[in-house]
PDB file of C-alpha atoms in Angstrom:
ATOM      1  CA  MET Z   1     220.192 -15.101-151.284  1.00 53.00           C
ATOM      2  CA  PRO Z   2     216.336 -13.317-152.009  1.00 58.00           C
ATOM      3  CA  GLN Z   3     214.025 -14.105-148.897  1.00 65.00           C
ATOM      4  CA  THR Z   4     210.854 -16.976-149.233  1.00 65.00           C
ATOM      5  CA  ASN Z   5     207.765 -14.950-148.574  1.00 72.00           C
ATOM      6  CA  PRO Z   6     206.034 -17.041-145.945  1.00 69.00           C
ATOM      7  CA  PHE Z   7     202.278 -16.261-146.858  1.00 66.00           C
ATOM      8  CA  ARG Z   8     203.591 -17.378-150.485  1.00 72.00           C
ATOM      9  CA  MET Z   9     204.880 -20.084-149.744  1.00 69.00           C
ATOM     10  CA  ALA Z  10     201.671 -21.384-147.587  1.00 67.00           C
ATOM     11  CA  VAL Z  11     199.396 -20.624-150.581  1.00 65.00           C
ATOM     12  CA  ASP Z  12     201.555 -22.631-153.033  1.00 71.00           C
ATOM     13  CA  ILE Z  13     201.669 -25.542-150.774  1.00 74.00           C
ATOM     14  CA  GLY Z  14     197.653 -25.469-150.423  1.00 66.00           C
ATOM     15  CA  MET Z  15     197.166 -25.374-153.943  1.00 67.00           C
ATOM     16  CA  ILE Z  16     199.518 -27.556-154.563  1.00 73.00           C
ATOM     17  CA  LEU Z  17     197.659 -30.478-151.812  1.00 64.00           C
ATOM     18  CA  ALA Z  18     194.092 -28.958-153.520  1.00 66.00           C
ATOM     19  CA  PHE Z  19     195.341 -30.261-156.682  1.00 64.00           C
ATOM     20  CA  THR Z  20     196.822 -33.608-155.814  1.00 68.00           C
ATOM     21  CA  LEU Z  21     193.535 -34.258-153.661  1.00 63.00           C
ATOM     22  CA  THR Z  22     191.469 -33.483-156.449  1.00 67.00           C
ATOM     23  CA  ALA Z  23     193.215 -36.409-158.416  1.00 61.00           C
ATOM     24  CA  ILE Z  24     193.199 -38.794-156.167  1.00 65.00           C
ATOM     25  CA  PHE Z  25     189.498 -38.109-156.031  1.00 59.00           C
ATOM     26  CA  ALA Z  26     189.437 -38.215-159.810  1.00 58.00           C
ATOM     27  CA  LEU Z  27     191.237 -41.851-159.511  1.00 57.00           C
ATOM     28  CA  ILE Z  28     189.406 -43.313-156.306  1.00 59.00           C
ATOM     29  CA  SER Z  29     185.751 -42.386-158.226  1.00 54.00           C
ATOM     30  CA  ALA Z  30     185.924 -43.197-162.080  1.00 49.00           C
ATOM     31  CA  PRO Z  31     185.847 -47.401-161.042  1.00 48.00           C
ATOM     32  CA  THR Z  32     182.859 -46.538-158.529  1.00 44.00           C
ATOM     33  CA  ARG Z  33     180.955 -44.790-161.954  1.00 44.00           C
ATOM     34  CA  ALA Z  34     181.778 -47.924-164.202  1.00 44.00           C
ATOM     35  CA  LEU Z  35     180.501 -50.175-161.604  1.00 43.00           C
ATOM     36  CA  THR Z  36     176.762 -48.475-161.069  1.00 43.00           C
ATOM     37  CA  ASP Z  37     176.344 -48.524-165.004  1.00 44.00           C
ATOM     38  CA  ALA Z  38     177.553 -51.891-165.200  1.00 43.00           C
ATOM     39  CA  VAL Z  39     175.512 -52.842-161.792  1.00 44.00           C
ATOM     40  CA  SER Z  40     172.780 -51.073-164.014  1.00 43.00           C
ATOM     41  CA  LEU Z  41     172.093 -53.150-166.938  1.00 44.00           C
ATOM     42  CA  VAL Z  42     171.273 -56.593-165.025  1.00 46.00           C
ATOM     43  CA  PRO Z  43     167.996 -57.598-166.294  1.00 48.00           C
ATOM     44  CA  ALA Z  44     164.377 -57.258-164.483  1.00 53.00           C
ATOM     45  CA  GLY Z  45     162.849 -60.012-162.810  1.00 54.00           C
ATOM     46  CA  PRO Z  46     162.713 -62.418-159.588  1.00 59.00           C
ATOM     47  CA  HIS Z  47     165.734 -62.066-158.006  1.00 53.00           C
ATOM     48  CA  PRO Z  48     166.717 -63.294-154.367  1.00 59.00           C
ATOM     49  CA  VAL Z  49     166.739 -60.864-152.035  1.00 53.00           C
ATOM     50  CA  THR Z  50     168.903 -61.227-148.550  1.00 55.00           C
ATOM     51  CA  VAL Z  51     168.061 -59.514-146.123  1.00 52.00           C
ATOM     52  CA  ALA Z  52     170.171 -58.262-142.869  1.00 57.00           C
ATOM     53  CA  GLY Z  53     168.787 -56.267-139.646  1.00 58.00           C
ATOM     54  CA  LYS Z  54     168.274 -56.032-136.050  1.00 64.00           C
ATOM     55  CA  ASP Z  55     165.175 -56.365-134.441  1.00 63.00           C
ATOM     56  CA  VAL Z  56     164.750 -55.194-130.713  1.00 66.00           C
ATOM     57  CA  VAL Z  57     163.003 -57.714-128.348  1.00 63.00           C
ATOM     58  CA  GLY Z  58     161.781 -56.178-124.806  1.00 68.00           C
ATOM     59  CA  THR Z  59     162.052 -58.885-121.873  1.00 69.00           C
ATOM     60  CA  GLU Z  60     162.827 -58.409-118.254  1.00 73.00           C
ATOM     61  CA  PRO Z  61     166.259 -60.230-116.623  1.00 75.00           C
ATOM     62  CA  GLY Z  62     166.077 -64.064-115.207  1.00 80.00           C
ATOM     63  CA  MET Z  63     168.749 -63.461-113.473  1.00 88.00           C
ATOM     64  CA  ALA Z  64     172.419 -61.401-112.136  1.00 91.00           C
ATOM     65  CA  THR Z  65     175.902 -62.055-111.883  1.00 92.00           C
ATOM     66  CA  ALA Z  66     177.685 -60.175-109.316  1.00 94.00           C
ATOM     67  CA  VAL Z  67     181.872 -59.888-108.229  1.00 95.00           C
ATOM     68  CA  ILE Z  68     182.578 -59.616-104.815  1.00 96.00           C
ATOM     69  CA  GLY Z  69     185.515 -59.722-103.091  1.00 94.00           C
ATOM     70  CA  MET Z  70     187.661 -59.064-100.577  1.00 94.00           C
ATOM     71  CA  GLU Z  71     191.317 -58.134 -99.193  1.00 94.00           C
ATOM     72  CA  VAL Z  72     193.516 -58.449 -95.874  1.00 94.00           C
ATOM     73  CA  LEU Z  73     196.493 -57.474 -94.904  1.00 92.00           C
ATOM     74  CA  ARG Z  74     198.959 -58.959 -92.923  1.00 93.00           C
ATOM     75  CA  PRO Z  75     202.900 -59.013 -91.660  1.00 92.00           C
ATOM     76  CA  THR Z  76     203.438 -62.478 -93.445  1.00 91.00           C
ATOM     77  CA  VAL Z  77     202.465 -64.255 -96.262  1.00 91.00           C
ATOM     78  CA  LYS Z  78     201.340 -67.056 -94.396  1.00 95.00           C
ATOM     79  CA  GLU Z  79     198.617 -64.757 -91.755  1.00 95.00           C
ATOM     80  CA  ALA Z  80     197.804 -62.902 -95.201  1.00 95.00           C
ATOM     81  CA  VAL Z  81     196.452 -66.153 -97.436  1.00 94.00           C
ATOM     82  CA  SER Z  82     195.270 -68.198 -93.787  1.00 95.00           C
ATOM     83  CA  ALA Z  83     192.772 -64.340 -93.348  1.00 95.00           C
ATOM     84  CA  ALA Z  84     192.011 -64.468 -96.728  1.00 94.00           C
ATOM     85  CA  GLN Z  85     190.240 -68.091 -96.262  1.00 94.00           C
ATOM     86  CA  GLU Z  86     188.716 -67.813 -93.343  1.00 96.00           C
ATOM     87  CA  VAL Z  87     187.026 -64.789 -94.544  1.00 95.00           C
ATOM     88  CA  MET Z  88     185.913 -66.551 -97.902  1.00 94.00           C
ATOM     89  CA  THR Z  89     185.064 -69.734 -96.272  1.00 95.00           C
ATOM     90  CA  ASP Z  90     182.227 -67.608 -93.956  1.00 96.00           C
ATOM     91  CA  VAL Z  91     181.078 -65.431 -97.003  1.00 96.00           C
ATOM     92  CA  TRP Z  92     181.003 -69.070 -99.136  1.00 96.00           C
ATOM     93  CA  ALA Z  93     178.843 -70.092 -96.133  1.00 97.00           C
ATOM     94  CA  ALA Z  94     176.515 -66.899 -96.327  1.00 97.00           C
ATOM     95  CA  LEU Z  95     175.940 -67.190 -99.838  1.00 96.00           C
ATOM     96  CA  ARG Z  96     174.873 -70.850 -99.405  1.00 96.00           C
ATOM     97  CA  ALA Z  97     172.668 -70.268 -96.388  1.00 96.00           C
ATOM     98  CA  ARG Z  98     171.438 -67.487 -99.343  1.00 96.00           C
ATOM     99  CA  ASN Z  99     170.680 -70.543-101.615  1.00 95.00           C
ATOM    100  CA  ILE Z 100     173.187 -69.493-103.923  1.00 96.00           C
ATOM    101  CA  ALA Z 101     174.346 -73.203-105.406  1.00 96.00           C
ATOM    102  CA  ALA Z 102     177.987 -73.973-104.989  1.00 95.00           C
ATOM    103  CA  SER Z 103     178.271 -74.399-108.577  1.00 96.00           C
ATOM    104  CA  ASP Z 104     177.144 -70.926-108.674  1.00 96.00           C
ATOM    105  CA  ILE Z 105     179.889 -69.652-106.651  1.00 95.00           C
ATOM    106  CA  ARG Z 106     183.291 -69.474-108.301  1.00 95.00           C
ATOM    107  CA  THR Z 107     186.470 -68.153-107.799  1.00 91.00           C
ATOM    108  CA  SER Z 108     187.765 -66.084-110.403  1.00 90.00           C
ATOM    109  CA  HIS Z 109     190.603 -64.483-109.012  1.00 92.00           C
ATOM    110  CA  PHE Z 110     193.126 -65.109-106.113  1.00 92.00           C
ATOM    111  CA  SER Z 111     196.600 -62.659-105.694  1.00 93.00           C
ATOM    112  CA  ILE Z 112     199.446 -61.786-102.916  1.00 93.00           C
ATOM    113  CA  TYR Z 113     201.560 -59.127-103.190  1.00 89.00           C
ATOM    114  CA  ALA Z 114     203.714 -57.145-100.859  1.00 87.00           C
ATOM    115  CA  GLU Z 115     203.675 -53.682 -99.677  1.00 83.00           C
ATOM    116  CA  SER Z 116     206.721 -52.709-100.275  1.00 77.00           C
ATOM    117  CA  PHE Z 117     206.555 -48.950 -99.939  1.00 74.00           C
ATOM    118  CA  SER Z 118     205.085 -46.831 -97.190  1.00 74.00           C
ATOM    119  CA  PRO Z 119     204.940 -43.040 -97.004  1.00 78.00           C
ATOM    120  CA  ASP Z 120     208.948 -42.768 -96.280  1.00 79.00           C
ATOM    121  CA  GLY Z 121     209.846 -44.593 -99.322  1.00 78.00           C
ATOM    122  CA  MET Z 122     211.536 -48.561 -98.966  1.00 79.00           C
ATOM    123  CA  ARG Z 123     210.310 -50.432 -96.594  1.00 74.00           C
ATOM    124  CA  LYS Z 124     212.815 -53.365 -94.231  1.00 76.00           C
ATOM    125  CA  GLU Z 125     212.277 -56.566 -94.746  1.00 74.00           C
ATOM    126  CA  ASP Z 126     211.021 -57.016 -90.969  1.00 74.00           C
ATOM    127  CA  GLU Z 127     208.519 -53.991 -91.577  1.00 76.00           C
ATOM    128  CA  MET Z 128     206.774 -55.245 -95.119  1.00 81.00           C
ATOM    129  CA  ARG Z 129     203.066 -56.220 -95.133  1.00 88.00           C
ATOM    130  CA  TYR Z 130     201.304 -58.495 -97.725  1.00 91.00           C
ATOM    131  CA  HIS Z 131     197.957 -58.179 -99.193  1.00 92.00           C
ATOM    132  CA  ALA Z 132     195.822 -60.675-100.090  1.00 95.00           C
ATOM    133  CA  SER Z 133     192.429 -60.313-101.923  1.00 94.00           C
ATOM    134  CA  ASN Z 134     189.990 -62.941-103.311  1.00 94.00           C
ATOM    135  CA  THR Z 135     187.490 -62.473-105.894  1.00 95.00           C
ATOM    136  CA  ILE Z 136     184.132 -64.810-106.587  1.00 95.00           C
ATOM    137  CA  PHE Z 137     181.751 -64.762-109.377  1.00 95.00           C
ATOM    138  CA  ILE Z 138     177.882 -65.377-108.069  1.00 96.00           C
ATOM    139  CA  THR Z 139     174.436 -66.063-110.005  1.00 94.00           C
ATOM    140  CA  ILE Z 140     171.990 -64.926-107.986  1.00 94.00           C
ATOM    141  CA  ARG Z 141     168.653 -66.338-109.534  1.00 92.00           C
ATOM    142  CA  ASP Z 142     166.176 -65.633-107.539  1.00 92.00           C
ATOM    143  CA  LEU Z 143     166.360 -62.039-108.605  1.00 91.00           C
ATOM    144  CA  ASP Z 144     164.392 -60.328-105.153  1.00 92.00           C
ATOM    145  CA  SER Z 145     166.957 -61.587-102.877  1.00 93.00           C
ATOM    146  CA  ILE Z 146     169.842 -60.169-104.556  1.00 93.00           C
ATOM    147  CA  ASP Z 147     169.404 -57.682-101.968  1.00 94.00           C
ATOM    148  CA  ALA Z 148     170.192 -60.053 -99.077  1.00 95.00           C
ATOM    149  CA  VAL Z 149     172.660 -62.137-100.642  1.00 96.00           C
ATOM    150  CA  LEU Z 150     175.313 -58.782-101.289  1.00 95.00           C
ATOM    151  CA  ASP Z 151     174.074 -57.818 -97.448  1.00 95.00           C
ATOM    152  CA  ALA Z 152     175.024 -61.281 -96.000  1.00 96.00           C
ATOM    153  CA  ALA Z 153     178.248 -61.407 -98.252  1.00 96.00           C
ATOM    154  CA  ILE Z 154     179.298 -58.191 -96.664  1.00 96.00           C
ATOM    155  CA  ASP Z 155     178.243 -59.068 -93.172  1.00 96.00           C
ATOM    156  CA  ALA Z 156     180.440 -62.522 -93.817  1.00 96.00           C
ATOM    157  CA  GLY Z 157     183.698 -60.318 -94.265  1.00 95.00           C
ATOM    158  CA  ALA Z 158     183.556 -59.342 -98.074  1.00 95.00           C
ATOM    159  CA  SER Z 159     184.683 -55.509 -98.393  1.00 92.00           C
ATOM    160  CA  ASN Z 160     183.773 -55.304-102.554  1.00 92.00           C
ATOM    161  CA  ILE Z 161     181.412 -55.316-104.544  1.00 93.00           C
ATOM    162  CA  TYR Z 162     182.905 -54.840-108.135  1.00 92.00           C
ATOM    163  CA  SER Z 163     180.024 -55.410-110.501  1.00 91.00           C
ATOM    164  CA  VAL Z 164     176.047 -56.510-110.536  1.00 92.00           C
ATOM    165  CA  ASP Z 165     174.928 -57.406-113.687  1.00 90.00           C
ATOM    166  CA  PHE Z 166     171.640 -58.566-114.890  1.00 88.00           C
ATOM    167  CA  THR Z 167     170.912 -61.135-117.709  1.00 83.00           C
ATOM    168  CA  LEU Z 168     168.871 -63.891-119.295  1.00 77.00           C
ATOM    169  CA  PRO Z 169     168.787 -67.481-118.161  1.00 69.00           C
ATOM    170  CA  ASP Z 170     168.940 -68.662-121.912  1.00 69.00           C
ATOM    171  CA  PRO Z 171     169.411 -65.637-124.349  1.00 66.00           C
ATOM    172  CA  ALA Z 172     169.028 -68.089-127.603  1.00 71.00           C
ATOM    173  CA  ALA Z 173     165.495 -68.148-126.967  1.00 67.00           C
ATOM    174  CA  VAL Z 174     164.878 -64.640-126.995  1.00 62.00           C
ATOM    175  CA  GLU Z 175     167.500 -64.040-130.246  1.00 66.00           C
ATOM    176  CA  SER Z 176     165.588 -66.462-131.778  1.00 67.00           C
ATOM    177  CA  GLU Z 177     162.363 -64.859-131.420  1.00 64.00           C
ATOM    178  CA  THR Z 178     164.323 -61.806-134.027  1.00 62.00           C
ATOM    179  CA  HIS Z 179     164.987 -64.288-136.803  1.00 59.00           C
ATOM    180  CA  VAL Z 180     163.123 -64.097-139.736  1.00 47.00           C
ATOM    181  CA  GLY Z 181     160.474 -65.867-140.119  1.00 50.00           C
ATOM    182  CA  ALA Z 182     159.597 -65.762-136.316  1.00 47.00           C
ATOM    183  CA  SER Z 183     156.230 -64.808-135.915  1.00 49.00           C
ATOM    184  CA  PRO Z 184     155.904 -61.398-135.075  1.00 51.00           C
ATOM    185  CA  ARG Z 185     154.786 -59.747-131.478  1.00 52.00           C
ATOM    186  CA  PRO Z 186     152.642 -56.228-130.952  1.00 52.00           C
ATOM    187  CA  HIS Z 187     155.095 -53.939-130.484  1.00 50.00           C
ATOM    188  CA  GLN Z 188     154.304 -52.483-126.308  1.00 51.00           C
ATOM    189  CA  ASN Z 189     154.551 -49.223-125.437  1.00 49.00           C
TER     190      ASN Z 189
END
């Protein structure tokens, strides 16, 4: 049985692929040319125009949102939950003292889980430890108070600041400025 030359085989496969791709391209391109020819037969005259686009409006944020949380580690579930509730009660009170409305503070996540493993392997039943974590989402309407609000939460026992995002209080009002027909605004540099 004669041996096949690997180089010759690679060239043959490459040529077959090139011819196949050329044929596929020709088949795909043909309807496009026919469609282009048909479009060019549209008579001249008034036609409705639809415009889609994007506009940029510069504006300052009006408020901030923050996700903050805490975590405690205790030997029992009951102790972990109790400690987490105490810390969150203190954090809540600190936020309210910084003029954050009760409606602007929402619990976004609460979890409890067992720490089953130690560096030495699986923990025994009497060595188990439990993590309780609580995360809240707050809205800060006075941007000048962000530092004081976050400091107060940390001083009260919050151990994590996951994010602080700046937003607009009414994004729809700014978006309406970009719609067709809105009064033009001069570009500011």
